[in-house]
């Protein structure tokens, strides 16, 4: 199969297209009564049990999807990824987030060089630095230990670390390690986000981590300059080097900013932002909050899944099965969305993180060779933790539209509660809903999918993350798109800088709005009519 | 037109169907160059400017949509709603959330009785009670003033109040009134949510508000019993009446629970849960945090929009225009989702709240007369604040699928920041993106819609809420569905109670799992294999 050929021209694709008619005549109720079918649709690996029997598939559907994987050369594409080939072809880069969590003795090469020692050089540096800060041997400008951290970053430099932070927050061991410390995330360039982040913090005891690969991300750098002002206006300019560190590859700009290049933690161009939580982007702030040993467990969990994805046969490969089922739902059955429903408050930020990883990766309408695709790709991902979602958008899923769902539950709770005299414990009550809803959906109307985690030791987030990362890669490999670039967002950046320039000229020199269409011109003019509330000649910081 | 006729059989509907072919040949670029068109697609009322020129519509499309509204008897349906007719016919109830924010002297009748005095009786009671708590004249069991509030509720009793709380949090006036106080929301029955909510709180200084209309909502009541245990195990059983109050209509169950019926705040069966933020559900916890005068402003803002929705001509009626455009996008153009994109961190929880209001209201496939609808209804609503979303799911909107977007921005910031030497202020930087992205989308590929708020006094959330509530009603009125019931979620509740019973029998009497399908039986058995970590004979509370 030539590389520029589209997967929709393959025989397995056409076969699946026809197969849709067969499946559409089957009610899920009947499929669910077939015990043999259901039995073979449960896969357990490493404490995680996947049950996809409520998917609208027969056993032969899976066979046909595996043939599609073959036609799409999925095996070869996974091998190329693990071999460090430049599979992100539009940016001419390897895609090696698996190296970020590889054991010290593993060899993973990019451009002929083993990158694992570089990874561990940075991890060791994080370990050493975070221990100094946590022990109080690194102190701020006034001699006080730094107990609070504000991590500035946006997109992948925000959602991934936030997800893991939320997941660990009430884990008893992690909570013990974090006692007396706070970790906050500043993402939005909205000054309100700055105000909320600094509220209750003291510059004397705060460390700011600036996360930007190029050190040029507009939102992150304005927030970094704002936080620098917050520190230096309280403690003097020389305090900046004691209270700010960076995660970046651009040492020149880091130094120019006032951060000591020695306190800069590197990552690499083979790590995409949305896959960067296992690099210094996530590991540094999380280690400062919880200590490196806790974060190392997280890396190990992800690494296990990396091995599984690489070596398990496709019939029992969680990311492969999940990816193929998504392709089936999105492209063949025509369902545009997917609901991610963790029955776990600790996984509250899982859906927003996966929304970003999935929609930024696969929200593309052209093939990796630049050919417009004649079929639907990319899902709209959304979700809230159960049971909350049940009282929100489940009505639409029950009676409105067909939305494939990922139900995620765990056997044990981080924080078990039982009240004497109650019929069940609080976690059992939560899980009663987890077990009930999929059947309510299956027998009501809609297909769904159930990913039951059965890891007893709270390692859920570690593995889930890697499973979803790889699942998204599988989808892109099948659809034939480049999941690893994101050109679509560039035009917005260019236009934003035109607007910024206009606002500057209008605010300072009263220049009229020009160069925009009627609508934008009118709105901008209306916006500029009102006094901004900020002086244009002297610094003003939030009032909370 | 007979009431059982479907709107899709009307002439205006057929006309719009044909009109789709005309519109699909038009590029948005060309539509945007027509200044006259764009000019008439801006509507400003009461400080809020709506620009819908980037919608995929011509001027005559709007005319056709207004004819559709006529065929759907929209005017009459709005009048019926405001007259207190039982438009929620499946539950035989009026729908009168507009009465919750009506001025004292207004007359709004349900079943022949003016309900406004009842509303104000409760509001006055909330005012009086919240002032007692805030002033310290109401004290807890140990004589200390109550400074922190945990509001227990789920769905509409959670998302609406949370949205408003978030919106007010950094408003300087509201923040001043809230100094030294905390308001938290406990929704999920997951014990982890309890652990997070009580972390750092002292029962001696905490007031718990239990919000449940019937006082039987499973999640809310288990959480209420858990919090009761948290209080009584620290302060004794008699402390409950001092530390817990209720928002409910079921005085018998409230009293049985141990709450003084005198400290119960009523609402009415003509208020749907998802429309209840302006009742005691939202007003009580928000008044405890910010004082009643702040919350009263919120009610006034919503009331202004209620008047606008009732009295403005449809051509200049914000909820009507927005509702018609949604029907156009969803049903005629076939776009299943909508992105809600407030360029405002203070509106962080607007999208989750509207997701609930919209998807629970209109996620239905049968008409109000019980006829299955042969057309698509109900959107999948999702969103995150800009600029965060730009670094997340915008890629898909730019290059993947067509997703109509609501861009929401405000002229002034709650917390202005300016750094000397910067080209623009932080809020101008935020708004540069707000102005740039719609054009990037329009000229790139996708239609969108821009709702620019120009209220200078931070009243944004007040009006936005009512605009969206009414917009959703308009959609339901046009589609001919009952937006005010939610039967779809009932089956899940029934199944959950079967599972709960099974877990109880298996945990206490080792009874085998039975009565479920193969998949659920297998998963439940697997779940029960692991020791739960909670004793079944003595109380256990969280360890954080």
mmCIF file of C-alpha atoms in Angstrom, chain B residues 146 148-152 206-210 223-224 227-228 230-231 243-246 259:
data_model
loop_
_atom_site.group_PDB
_atom_site.id
_atom_site.type_symbol
_atom_site.label_atom_id
_atom_site.label_comp_id
_atom_site.label_asym_id
_atom_site.label_seq_id
_atom_site.Cartn_x
_atom_site.Cartn_y
_atom_site.Cartn_z
ATOM 1 C CA UNK B 146 -19.883 30.247 61.576
ATOM 2 C CA UNK B 148 -17.512 28.607 56.413
ATOM 3 C CA UNK B 149 -20.344 27.043 54.481
ATOM 4 C CA UNK B 150 -20.554 23.646 52.771
ATOM 5 C CA UNK B 151 -23.539 23.482 50.417
ATOM 6 C CA UNK B 152 -24.583 19.915 49.603
ATOM 7 C CA UNK B 206 -18.922 25.436 59.697
ATOM 8 C CA UNK B 207 -22.528 25.645 58.537
ATOM 9 C CA UNK B 208 -23.862 22.931 56.246
ATOM 10 C CA UNK B 209 -26.687 23.693 53.817
ATOM 11 C CA UNK B 210 -28.501 20.604 52.504
ATOM 12 C CA UNK B 223 -23.521 13.255 51.812
ATOM 13 C CA UNK B 224 -25.824 15.034 54.287
ATOM 14 C CA UNK B 227 -21.589 15.643 57.136
ATOM 15 C CA UNK B 228 -24.025 15.186 60.035
ATOM 16 C CA UNK B 230 -18.710 14.783 60.870
ATOM 17 C CA UNK B 231 -20.442 17.429 63.005
ATOM 18 C CA UNK B 243 -24.765 23.650 62.153
ATOM 19 C CA UNK B 244 -27.153 22.376 59.530
ATOM 20 C CA UNK B 245 -29.993 24.032 57.613
ATOM 21 C CA UNK B 246 -32.018 22.884 54.623
ATOM 22 C CA UNK B 259 -32.693 19.993 61.179
#
